[in-house]
PDB file of C-alpha atoms and ligand atoms in Angstrom:
ATOM      1  CA  MET A1131    -130.191  -0.289  23.184  1.00 91.00           C
ATOM      2  CA  THR A1132    -126.993   1.093  21.417  1.00 95.00           C
ATOM      3  CA  VAL A1133    -123.656  -0.717  21.334  1.00 95.00           C
ATOM      4  CA  ARG A1134    -122.365   1.640  24.052  1.00 95.00           C
ATOM      5  CA  GLU A1135    -125.359   1.046  26.345  1.00 96.00           C
ATOM      6  CA  LEU A1136    -125.067  -2.696  25.875  1.00 96.00           C
ATOM      7  CA  MET A1137    -121.405  -2.635  26.707  1.00 97.00           C
ATOM      8  CA  ASP A1138    -121.980  -0.512  29.837  1.00 97.00           C
ATOM      9  CA  LYS A1139    -124.666  -2.841  31.017  1.00 97.00           C
ATOM     10  CA  TYR A1140    -122.293  -5.835  30.748  1.00 98.00           C
ATOM     11  CA  VAL A1141    -119.416  -3.876  32.410  1.00 98.00           C
ATOM     12  CA  ARG A1142    -121.816  -3.425  35.499  1.00 98.00           C
ATOM     13  CA  LEU A1143    -122.772  -7.203  35.335  1.00 97.00           C
ATOM     14  CA  LEU A1144    -119.193  -8.366  35.360  1.00 98.00           C
ATOM     15  CA  ARG A1145    -118.116  -5.801  37.938  1.00 98.00           C
ATOM     16  CA  ARG A1146    -120.932  -7.004  40.267  1.00 97.00           C
ATOM     17  CA  ALA A1147    -119.821 -10.632  39.794  1.00 96.00           C
ATOM     18  CA  GLY A1148    -116.342  -9.609  41.123  1.00 95.00           C
ATOM     19  CA  ILE A1149    -114.476  -9.906  37.789  1.00 96.00           C
ATOM     20  CA  LYS A1150    -111.298  -7.883  38.040  1.00 92.00           C
ATOM     21  CA  SER A1151    -111.105  -5.928  34.771  1.00 95.00           C
ATOM     22  CA  PRO A1152    -114.707  -5.682  33.599  1.00 97.00           C
ATOM     23  CA  ARG A1153    -114.339  -2.897  31.170  1.00 97.00           C
ATOM     24  CA  ALA A1154    -111.241  -4.388  29.319  1.00 97.00           C
ATOM     25  CA  ASP A1155    -113.011  -7.813  29.282  1.00 97.00           C
ATOM     26  CA  VAL A1156    -116.264  -6.381  27.755  1.00 98.00           C
ATOM     27  CA  GLU A1157    -114.186  -4.493  25.140  1.00 97.00           C
ATOM     28  CA  TRP A1158    -112.306  -7.594  24.166  1.00 96.00           C
ATOM     29  CA  LEU A1159    -115.526  -9.620  23.905  1.00 97.00           C
ATOM     30  CA  ALA A1160    -117.240  -6.787  21.955  1.00 97.00           C
ATOM     31  CA  SER A1161    -114.309  -6.378  19.560  1.00 95.00           C
ATOM     32  CA  ASP A1162    -114.755 -10.104  18.692  1.00 94.00           C
ATOM     33  CA  VAL A1163    -118.512  -9.702  18.142  1.00 96.00           C
ATOM     34  CA  PHE A1164    -118.278  -6.427  16.263  1.00 94.00           C
ATOM     35  CA  LYS A1165    -115.180  -7.520  14.314  1.00 94.00           C
ATOM     36  CA  CYS A1166    -113.068  -4.480  14.983  1.00 94.00           C
ATOM     37  CA  SER A1167    -110.133  -3.545  17.295  1.00 92.00           C
ATOM     38  CA  ARG A1168    -110.769  -2.328  20.789  1.00 92.00           C
ATOM     39  CA  SER A1169    -109.993   1.273  19.874  1.00 92.00           C
ATOM     40  CA  GLU A1170    -112.490   1.172  16.911  1.00 93.00           C
ATOM     41  CA  LEU A1171    -115.304   0.225  19.265  1.00 93.00           C
ATOM     42  CA  ALA A1172    -115.905   3.823  20.090  1.00 91.00           C
ATOM     43  CA  LEU A1173    -116.931   4.281  16.316  1.00 92.00           C
ATOM     44  CA  HIS A1174    -119.664   1.747  16.826  1.00 91.00           C
ATOM     45  CA  GLY A1175    -120.947   3.070  20.208  1.00 92.00           C
ATOM     46  CA  HIS A1176    -123.919   4.998  18.865  1.00 93.00           C
ATOM     47  CA  LYS A1177    -125.108   2.191  16.447  1.00 94.00           C
ATOM     48  CA  MET A1178    -127.825  -0.338  17.139  1.00 95.00           C
ATOM     49  CA  PRO A1179    -126.436  -3.873  17.266  1.00 96.00           C
ATOM     50  CA  THR A1180    -128.173  -6.626  15.250  1.00 96.00           C
ATOM     51  CA  ARG A1181    -130.105  -9.343  17.025  1.00 96.00           C
ATOM     52  CA  GLU A1182    -127.378 -11.736  16.139  1.00 97.00           C
ATOM     53  CA  GLN A1183    -124.677  -9.488  17.673  1.00 96.00           C
ATOM     54  CA  VAL A1184    -126.645  -9.110  20.859  1.00 97.00           C
ATOM     55  CA  ASP A1185    -127.053 -12.947  21.133  1.00 97.00           C
ATOM     56  CA  ARG A1186    -123.348 -13.492  20.544  1.00 97.00           C
ATOM     57  CA  MET A1187    -122.425 -10.812  23.092  1.00 97.00           C
ATOM     58  CA  ARG A1188    -124.830 -12.322  25.595  1.00 97.00           C
ATOM     59  CA  LYS A1189    -123.255 -15.723  25.056  1.00 97.00           C
ATOM     60  CA  ASN A1190    -119.694 -14.411  25.483  1.00 97.00           C
ATOM     61  CA  ILE A1191    -120.568 -12.550  28.700  1.00 97.00           C
ATOM     62  CA  LYS A1192    -122.272 -15.608  30.123  1.00 98.00           C
ATOM     63  CA  ARG A1193    -119.133 -17.611  29.529  1.00 97.00           C
ATOM     64  CA  ARG A1194    -117.073 -14.912  31.258  1.00 98.00           C
ATOM     65  CA  LEU A1195    -119.528 -14.785  34.224  1.00 97.00           C
ATOM     66  CA  ASP A1196    -118.924 -18.519  34.526  1.00 96.00           C
ATOM     67  CA  ARG A1197    -115.307 -17.568  35.026  1.00 97.00           C
ATOM     68  CA  GLU A1198    -114.146 -18.956  31.815  1.00 97.00           C
ATOM     69  CA  PRO A1199    -110.943 -17.015  30.892  1.00 97.00           C
ATOM     70  CA  LEU A1200    -111.086 -14.357  28.215  1.00 96.00           C
ATOM     71  CA  GLN A1201    -108.417 -16.136  26.170  1.00 97.00           C
ATOM     72  CA  HIS A1202    -110.624 -19.338  26.027  1.00 97.00           C
ATOM     73  CA  ILE A1203    -113.595 -17.476  24.876  1.00 97.00           C
ATOM     74  CA  LEU A1204    -111.652 -15.690  22.162  1.00 96.00           C
ATOM     75  CA  GLY A1205    -109.642 -18.813  21.496  1.00 96.00           C
ATOM     76  CA  ILE A1206    -106.517 -16.630  21.439  1.00 96.00           C
ATOM     77  CA  GLY A1207    -103.821 -15.648  23.902  1.00 96.00           C
ATOM     78  CA  ASP A1208    -101.209 -12.958  23.252  1.00 96.00           C
ATOM     79  CA  PHE A1209     -97.656 -13.736  23.998  1.00 98.00           C
ATOM     80  CA  TYR A1210     -94.707 -11.529  23.025  1.00 98.00           C
ATOM     81  CA  GLY A1211     -96.825  -9.738  20.472  1.00 97.00           C
ATOM     82  CA  TYR A1212     -97.896 -13.000  18.781  1.00 98.00           C
ATOM     83  CA  GLU A1213    -101.364 -14.465  18.809  1.00 97.00           C
ATOM     84  CA  PHE A1214    -101.390 -18.155  20.095  1.00 98.00           C
ATOM     85  CA  ARG A1215    -104.378 -20.417  19.751  1.00 98.00           C
ATOM     86  CA  VAL A1216    -105.274 -21.649  23.270  1.00 98.00           C
ATOM     87  CA  SER A1217    -107.658 -24.289  24.538  1.00 96.00           C
ATOM     88  CA  SER A1218    -108.158 -26.295  27.751  1.00 95.00           C
ATOM     89  CA  ALA A1219    -105.388 -28.481  26.721  1.00 97.00           C
ATOM     90  CA  VAL A1220    -102.709 -25.814  27.416  1.00 97.00           C
ATOM     91  CA  LEU A1221    -101.817 -23.220  29.952  1.00 98.00           C
ATOM     92  CA  ILE A1222    -102.833 -19.700  28.859  1.00 98.00           C
ATOM     93  CA  PRO A1223     -99.569 -17.847  28.223  1.00 98.00           C
ATOM     94  CA  ARG A1224     -98.738 -15.501  31.037  1.00 96.00           C
ATOM     95  CA  PRO A1225     -97.043 -12.124  30.963  1.00 95.00           C
ATOM     96  CA  GLU A1226     -94.338 -13.276  33.407  1.00 95.00           C
ATOM     97  CA  THR A1227     -93.316 -15.964  31.011  1.00 98.00           C
ATOM     98  CA  GLU A1228     -92.402 -13.157  28.488  1.00 98.00           C
ATOM     99  CA  THR A1229     -89.544 -12.321  30.824  1.00 98.00           C
ATOM    100  CA  LEU A1230     -88.385 -15.837  30.521  1.00 98.00           C
ATOM    101  CA  ALA A1231     -88.526 -15.714  26.689  1.00 98.00           C
ATOM    102  CA  GLU A1232     -86.631 -12.346  26.722  1.00 98.00           C
ATOM    103  CA  LEU A1233     -83.878 -13.841  28.790  1.00 98.00           C
ATOM    104  CA  ALA A1234     -83.619 -16.818  26.608  1.00 98.00           C
ATOM    105  CA  LEU A1235     -83.372 -14.651  23.452  1.00 98.00           C
ATOM    106  CA  GLY A1236     -80.644 -12.572  25.016  1.00 98.00           C
ATOM    107  CA  PHE A1237     -78.588 -15.670  25.560  1.00 98.00           C
ATOM    108  CA  LEU A1238     -79.308 -17.221  22.234  1.00 98.00           C
ATOM    109  CA  HIS A1239     -78.685 -14.240  19.990  1.00 97.00           C
ATOM    110  CA  PRO A1240     -74.902 -14.080  20.025  1.00 97.00           C
ATOM    111  CA  LEU A1241     -74.538 -17.929  19.506  1.00 97.00           C
ATOM    112  CA  PRO A1242     -73.917 -19.374  16.085  1.00 95.00           C
ATOM    113  CA  ALA A1243     -76.741 -21.901  15.131  1.00 96.00           C
ATOM    114  CA  PRO A1244     -77.863 -22.373  18.734  1.00 98.00           C
ATOM    115  CA  VAL A1245     -80.183 -25.294  19.803  1.00 98.00           C
ATOM    116  CA  ALA A1246     -82.711 -24.734  22.498  1.00 98.00           C
ATOM    117  CA  PHE A1247     -84.969 -27.236  24.274  1.00 98.00           C
ATOM    118  CA  ASP A1248     -88.290 -26.074  25.640  1.00 98.00           C
ATOM    119  CA  LEU A1249     -89.527 -28.577  28.180  1.00 98.00           C
ATOM    120  CA  GLY A1250     -93.304 -28.603  28.585  1.00 98.00           C
ATOM    121  CA  THR A1251     -94.135 -26.372  25.643  1.00 98.00           C
ATOM    122  CA  GLY A1252     -97.857 -26.223  26.099  1.00 98.00           C
ATOM    123  CA  SER A1253     -99.154 -23.761  23.472  1.00 98.00           C
ATOM    124  CA  GLY A1254     -95.709 -23.482  22.177  1.00 98.00           C
ATOM    125  CA  CYS A1255     -95.517 -19.847  23.166  1.00 98.00           C
ATOM    126  CA  ILE A1256     -91.828 -19.994  24.426  1.00 98.00           C
ATOM    127  CA  ALA A1257     -90.507 -22.210  21.541  1.00 98.00           C
ATOM    128  CA  ILE A1258     -92.224 -20.369  18.902  1.00 98.00           C
ATOM    129  CA  THR A1259     -91.230 -16.888  20.187  1.00 98.00           C
ATOM    130  CA  LEU A1260     -87.579 -18.091  20.194  1.00 98.00           C
ATOM    131  CA  ALA A1261     -87.870 -19.230  16.640  1.00 98.00           C
ATOM    132  CA  LYS A1262     -89.522 -16.016  15.527  1.00 98.00           C
ATOM    133  CA  ARG A1263     -87.121 -13.717  17.236  1.00 98.00           C
ATOM    134  CA  CYS A1264     -83.888 -15.632  16.648  1.00 97.00           C
ATOM    135  CA  PRO A1265     -83.961 -16.745  13.120  1.00 93.00           C
ATOM    136  CA  GLY A1266     -80.772 -19.031  13.427  1.00 95.00           C
ATOM    137  CA  VAL A1267     -82.172 -21.007  16.317  1.00 98.00           C
ATOM    138  CA  LYS A1268     -83.429 -24.621  16.182  1.00 98.00           C
ATOM    139  CA  VAL A1269     -85.869 -25.393  18.948  1.00 98.00           C
ATOM    140  CA  ILE A1270     -86.841 -28.765  20.376  1.00 98.00           C
ATOM    141  CA  ALA A1271     -90.170 -28.512  22.031  1.00 98.00           C
ATOM    142  CA  SER A1272     -91.526 -31.306  24.186  1.00 98.00           C
ATOM    143  CA  ASP A1273     -94.901 -31.900  26.012  1.00 98.00           C
ATOM    144  CA  VAL A1274     -96.241 -35.008  27.721  1.00 97.00           C
ATOM    145  CA  SER A1275     -99.732 -34.128  26.434  1.00 97.00           C
ATOM    146  CA  GLU A1276    -100.495 -35.051  22.817  1.00 98.00           C
ATOM    147  CA  SER A1277    -103.302 -32.566  22.629  1.00 97.00           C
ATOM    148  CA  ALA A1278    -101.068 -29.711  23.785  1.00 98.00           C
ATOM    149  CA  LEU A1279     -98.466 -30.809  21.191  1.00 98.00           C
ATOM    150  CA  ASN A1280    -101.050 -30.759  18.438  1.00 98.00           C
ATOM    151  CA  LEU A1281    -102.031 -27.212  19.323  1.00 98.00           C
ATOM    152  CA  ALA A1282     -98.414 -26.142  19.654  1.00 98.00           C
ATOM    153  CA  LYS A1283     -97.797 -27.507  16.089  1.00 98.00           C
ATOM    154  CA  LEU A1284    -100.835 -25.623  14.761  1.00 98.00           C
ATOM    155  CA  ASN A1285     -99.418 -22.475  16.241  1.00 98.00           C
ATOM    156  CA  ALA A1286     -96.034 -23.045  14.792  1.00 98.00           C
ATOM    157  CA  GLU A1287     -97.638 -23.434  11.398  1.00 98.00           C
ATOM    158  CA  THR A1288     -99.815 -20.448  11.697  1.00 98.00           C
ATOM    159  CA  LEU A1289     -96.969 -18.274  12.867  1.00 98.00           C
ATOM    160  CA  ASP A1290     -94.591 -19.743  10.277  1.00 98.00           C
ATOM    161  CA  ALA A1291     -92.099 -21.216  12.612  1.00 98.00           C
ATOM    162  CA  ILE A1292     -92.693 -24.858  11.791  1.00 98.00           C
ATOM    163  CA  GLU A1293     -89.328 -25.243  10.042  1.00 97.00           C
ATOM    164  CA  GLN A1294     -87.434 -24.266  13.099  1.00 98.00           C
ATOM    165  CA  VAL A1295     -89.343 -26.152  15.791  1.00 98.00           C
ATOM    166  CA  GLU A1296     -89.133 -29.934  16.277  1.00 98.00           C
ATOM    167  CA  PHE A1297     -91.930 -31.315  18.439  1.00 98.00           C
ATOM    168  CA  ARG A1298     -91.424 -34.381  20.640  1.00 98.00           C
ATOM    169  CA  GLU A1299     -94.020 -36.057  22.823  1.00 98.00           C
ATOM    170  CA  ALA A1300     -92.208 -37.045  25.870  1.00 97.00           C
ATOM    171  CA  ASP A1301     -92.222 -36.507  29.651  1.00 94.00           C
ATOM    172  CA  GLY A1302     -89.311 -34.212  30.741  1.00 94.00           C
ATOM    173  CA  LEU A1303     -85.552 -34.545  29.894  1.00 96.00           C
ATOM    174  CA  PRO A1304     -85.960 -37.935  28.150  1.00 95.00           C
ATOM    175  CA  ALA A1305     -87.290 -35.893  25.161  1.00 97.00           C
ATOM    176  CA  LEU A1306     -83.662 -35.462  24.266  1.00 98.00           C
ATOM    177  CA  ALA A1307     -81.911 -38.498  22.749  1.00 96.00           C
ATOM    178  CA  GLU A1308     -79.085 -40.265  24.650  1.00 94.00           C
ATOM    179  CA  GLY A1309     -76.116 -37.936  24.578  1.00 94.00           C
ATOM    180  CA  GLU A1310     -77.953 -35.156  22.802  1.00 97.00           C
ATOM    181  CA  GLN A1311     -76.820 -31.836  24.133  1.00 98.00           C
ATOM    182  CA  VAL A1312     -78.190 -28.337  23.702  1.00 98.00           C
ATOM    183  CA  ASP A1313     -77.156 -24.789  24.324  1.00 98.00           C
ATOM    184  CA  LEU A1314     -80.248 -23.830  26.368  1.00 98.00           C
ATOM    185  CA  ILE A1315     -82.975 -25.603  28.338  1.00 98.00           C
ATOM    186  CA  VAL A1316     -85.851 -23.339  28.884  1.00 98.00           C
ATOM    187  CA  SER A1317     -88.956 -24.202  30.745  1.00 98.00           C
ATOM    188  CA  ASN A1318     -92.103 -23.014  32.441  1.00 98.00           C
ATOM    189  CA  PRO A1319     -92.891 -26.278  34.207  1.00 98.00           C
ATOM    190  CA  PRO A1320     -95.848 -26.963  36.488  1.00 98.00           C
ATOM    191  CA  TYR A1321     -94.932 -25.479  39.949  1.00 98.00           C
ATOM    192  CA  ILE A1322     -98.030 -25.063  41.976  1.00 98.00           C
ATOM    193  CA  PRO A1323     -97.920 -27.320  45.065  1.00 98.00           C
ATOM    194  CA  SER A1324    -100.723 -29.920  44.602  1.00 98.00           C
ATOM    195  CA  GLY A1325    -102.593 -28.732  47.747  1.00 97.00           C
ATOM    196  CA  ASP A1326    -102.703 -25.163  46.583  1.00 98.00           C
ATOM    197  CA  ILE A1327    -104.543 -25.730  43.280  1.00 97.00           C
ATOM    198  CA  ALA A1328    -108.019 -25.858  44.999  1.00 97.00           C
ATOM    199  CA  GLY A1329    -107.371 -22.272  46.301  1.00 97.00           C
ATOM    200  CA  LEU A1330    -106.471 -20.804  42.865  1.00 97.00           C
ATOM    201  CA  GLN A1331    -108.858 -18.358  41.175  1.00 95.00           C
ATOM    202  CA  PRO A1332    -111.634 -20.197  39.185  1.00 95.00           C
ATOM    203  CA  GLU A1333    -110.271 -19.146  35.830  1.00 95.00           C
ATOM    204  CA  VAL A1334    -107.028 -20.983  36.609  1.00 97.00           C
ATOM    205  CA  ARG A1335    -108.308 -23.993  38.571  1.00 96.00           C
ATOM    206  CA  HIS A1336    -111.277 -24.784  36.275  1.00 97.00           C
ATOM    207  CA  TYR A1337    -109.813 -24.005  32.927  1.00 96.00           C
ATOM    208  CA  ASP A1338    -106.001 -24.331  32.915  1.00 96.00           C
ATOM    209  CA  PRO A1339    -104.977 -28.056  32.671  1.00 96.00           C
ATOM    210  CA  HIS A1340    -103.837 -29.307  36.045  1.00 96.00           C
ATOM    211  CA  LEU A1341    -101.187 -31.253  34.197  1.00 95.00           C
ATOM    212  CA  ALA A1342     -99.572 -27.762  33.496  1.00 97.00           C
ATOM    213  CA  LEU A1343     -99.948 -26.524  37.022  1.00 97.00           C
ATOM    214  CA  ASP A1344     -99.365 -29.309  39.449  1.00 97.00           C
ATOM    215  CA  GLY A1345     -95.703 -29.446  40.547  1.00 97.00           C
ATOM    216  CA  GLY A1346     -96.262 -32.114  43.182  1.00 97.00           C
ATOM    217  CA  GLU A1347     -96.323 -31.839  46.915  1.00 97.00           C
ATOM    218  CA  ASP A1348     -94.082 -28.806  47.282  1.00 97.00           C
ATOM    219  CA  GLY A1349     -94.456 -27.713  43.588  1.00 98.00           C
ATOM    220  CA  LEU A1350     -90.742 -28.317  42.958  1.00 98.00           C
ATOM    221  CA  GLN A1351     -90.870 -31.803  41.425  1.00 97.00           C
ATOM    222  CA  PHE A1352     -89.722 -30.549  37.945  1.00 97.00           C
ATOM    223  CA  HIS A1353     -87.068 -28.118  39.218  1.00 98.00           C
ATOM    224  CA  ARG A1354     -85.652 -30.912  41.413  1.00 97.00           C
ATOM    225  CA  LEU A1355     -85.102 -32.969  38.160  1.00 97.00           C
ATOM    226  CA  LEU A1356     -83.925 -29.990  36.142  1.00 98.00           C
ATOM    227  CA  ALA A1357     -81.300 -29.067  38.910  1.00 98.00           C
ATOM    228  CA  ALA A1358     -79.969 -32.622  39.243  1.00 97.00           C
ATOM    229  CA  GLU A1359     -79.962 -33.702  35.625  1.00 96.00           C
ATOM    230  CA  GLY A1360     -80.224 -30.574  33.478  1.00 97.00           C
ATOM    231  CA  GLN A1361     -76.345 -30.005  33.301  1.00 96.00           C
ATOM    232  CA  SER A1362     -75.709 -33.359  31.595  1.00 96.00           C
ATOM    233  CA  ARG A1363     -77.979 -32.332  28.781  1.00 97.00           C
ATOM    234  CA  LEU A1364     -76.205 -29.022  28.098  1.00 98.00           C
ATOM    235  CA  LYS A1365     -73.250 -28.258  25.999  1.00 97.00           C
ATOM    236  CA  PRO A1366     -70.259 -26.608  27.795  1.00 96.00           C
ATOM    237  CA  GLY A1367     -71.285 -23.038  28.747  1.00 96.00           C
ATOM    238  CA  GLY A1368     -74.891 -23.855  28.207  1.00 98.00           C
ATOM    239  CA  LYS A1369     -77.714 -22.526  30.381  1.00 98.00           C
ATOM    240  CA  LEU A1370     -80.864 -23.564  31.963  1.00 98.00           C
ATOM    241  CA  MET A1371     -83.705 -21.046  32.563  1.00 98.00           C
ATOM    242  CA  ALA A1372     -86.830 -21.964  34.296  1.00 98.00           C
ATOM    243  CA  GLU A1373     -89.742 -20.163  35.821  1.00 98.00           C
ATOM    244  CA  PHE A1374     -90.851 -20.858  39.463  1.00 98.00           C
ATOM    245  CA  GLY A1375     -93.620 -19.775  41.750  1.00 97.00           C
ATOM    246  CA  ASP A1376     -94.116 -17.248  44.513  1.00 96.00           C
ATOM    247  CA  GLY A1377     -92.171 -18.043  47.649  1.00 96.00           C
ATOM    248  CA  GLN A1378     -90.044 -20.760  46.029  1.00 98.00           C
ATOM    249  CA  GLU A1379     -86.885 -18.748  45.610  1.00 98.00           C
ATOM    250  CA  SER A1380     -84.806 -20.096  48.541  1.00 97.00           C
ATOM    251  CA  ALA A1381     -85.863 -23.654  47.894  1.00 98.00           C
ATOM    252  CA  ILE A1382     -84.769 -23.217  44.231  1.00 98.00           C
ATOM    253  CA  GLU A1383     -81.494 -21.731  45.208  1.00 96.00           C
ATOM    254  CA  GLY A1384     -80.966 -24.733  47.505  1.00 96.00           C
ATOM    255  CA  LEU A1385     -81.734 -27.281  44.848  1.00 97.00           C
ATOM    256  CA  PHE A1386     -79.411 -25.744  42.289  1.00 96.00           C
ATOM    257  CA  ALA A1387     -76.673 -25.231  44.968  1.00 95.00           C
ATOM    258  CA  GLN A1388     -76.684 -29.017  45.722  1.00 94.00           C
ATOM    259  CA  ALA A1389     -76.239 -29.874  42.039  1.00 94.00           C
ATOM    260  CA  ALA A1390     -72.920 -27.929  41.603  1.00 89.00           C
ATOM    261  CA  TRP A1391     -73.791 -25.652  38.679  1.00 97.00           C
ATOM    262  CA  ALA A1392     -71.064 -23.198  37.619  1.00 96.00           C
ATOM    263  CA  SER A1393     -73.337 -20.232  38.597  1.00 96.00           C
ATOM    264  CA  VAL A1394     -76.918 -19.736  39.718  1.00 97.00           C
ATOM    265  CA  LYS A1395     -78.828 -16.513  39.334  1.00 97.00           C
ATOM    266  CA  ILE A1396     -82.389 -15.498  40.182  1.00 98.00           C
ATOM    267  CA  THR A1397     -84.315 -12.843  38.106  1.00 98.00           C
ATOM    268  CA  ASN A1398     -87.398 -10.998  38.886  1.00 97.00           C
ATOM    269  CA  ASP A1399     -90.575 -10.890  36.670  1.00 95.00           C
ATOM    270  CA  LEU A1400     -92.035  -7.433  35.528  1.00 92.00           C
ATOM    271  CA  THR A1401     -93.872  -7.098  38.822  1.00 93.00           C
ATOM    272  CA  GLY A1402     -90.610  -7.348  40.749  1.00 96.00           C
ATOM    273  CA  ARG A1403     -91.221 -10.876  42.126  1.00 97.00           C
ATOM    274  CA  PRO A1404     -88.394 -13.474  41.954  1.00 98.00           C
ATOM    275  CA  ARG A1405     -89.496 -15.713  39.024  1.00 98.00           C
ATOM    276  CA  ILE A1406     -86.717 -17.213  36.951  1.00 98.00           C
ATOM    277  CA  VAL A1407     -83.670 -19.361  37.803  1.00 98.00           C
ATOM    278  CA  ILE A1408     -80.787 -19.078  35.472  1.00 98.00           C
ATOM    279  CA  ALA A1409     -78.205 -21.842  35.975  1.00 98.00           C
ATOM    280  CA  SER A1410     -74.960 -22.098  33.941  1.00 98.00           C
ATOM    281  CA  ALA A1411     -73.186 -25.251  33.110  1.00 97.00           C
ATOM    282  CA  GLY A1412     -69.441 -25.272  33.389  1.00 88.00           C
ATOM    283  CA  GLN A1413     -67.182 -24.753  30.409  1.00 86.00           C
TER     284      GLN A1413
HETATM  285  N1  LIG B 572     -98.005 -18.965  36.587  1.00 73.50           N
HETATM  286  C1  LIG B 572     -99.139 -19.849  36.692  1.00 73.50           C
HETATM  287  C2  LIG B 572    -100.120 -19.491  37.697  1.00 73.50           C
HETATM  288  O1  LIG B 572     -99.795 -18.807  38.568  1.00 73.50           O
HETATM  289  C3  LIG B 572     -98.632 -21.244  36.996  1.00 73.50           C
HETATM  290  C4  LIG B 572     -97.852 -21.774  35.829  1.00 73.50           C
HETATM  291  C5  LIG B 572     -97.076 -22.918  36.213  1.00 73.50           C
HETATM  292  O2  LIG B 572     -97.339 -23.714  37.092  1.00 73.50           O
HETATM  293  N2  LIG B 572     -96.115 -23.147  35.431  1.00 73.50           N
HETATM  294  O3  LIG B 572    -101.334 -19.791  37.595  1.00 73.50           O
END
């Protein structure tokens, strides 16, 4: 069987199993096995794979059939054009969170020597992207999970951002010292209502850490704290930017309205769904 025939066979298998993007998944897994880019795979199509390559491909496909996310099989997730190591200790970076990073960068860029705080950094994807794209920024990145923080540090080293990011193991806003104020608080906190987790797709519910998903009974446990206490941790004119889930927009607006921020704005993600709250502290 040629490489192309092998790949076609696995595309059919994944499709029959109900996996959403079978062709793309097989191409990613094959490019890992054949050590080439996805576009170069066409050059290998007519070749006969070695026994070892067939075995590796079969193992990768088996993991995907067990609904293990592609990023876990490859060990890597892409975010903002950078490759982040991922594991079951961290949420796989999502494209919607790139919008959050982009908004954060837009705010930080004009500031002289800004300080940002990434609450619940996970893989470090937001914190490290800010460091890479805004060379003058200093980022404080916290997580309650030691294993997440270890992976985030590794990512910061690999991506050469370790000098700009300070990692702190802590739960929420207390990661900042008493009286310490920053220009920006950015966060993709857990926001899935506890009762909804069992209904998520298997890739998410079995492989993303529940610690990174579960936002309490209504999913808003972290936003409630951010709305109430975030402002005291910001410098005058500072901003808080946080991601939230489907259908949470009006509850989020309510929470931030109660806490008397100078202004509150909701922004959509790339699919046009309300996804990010931007709250500004007074001057
Ligand atoms: N966006 C993730 C999902 O839908 C949830 C991430 C989070 O809770 N912050 O699976």
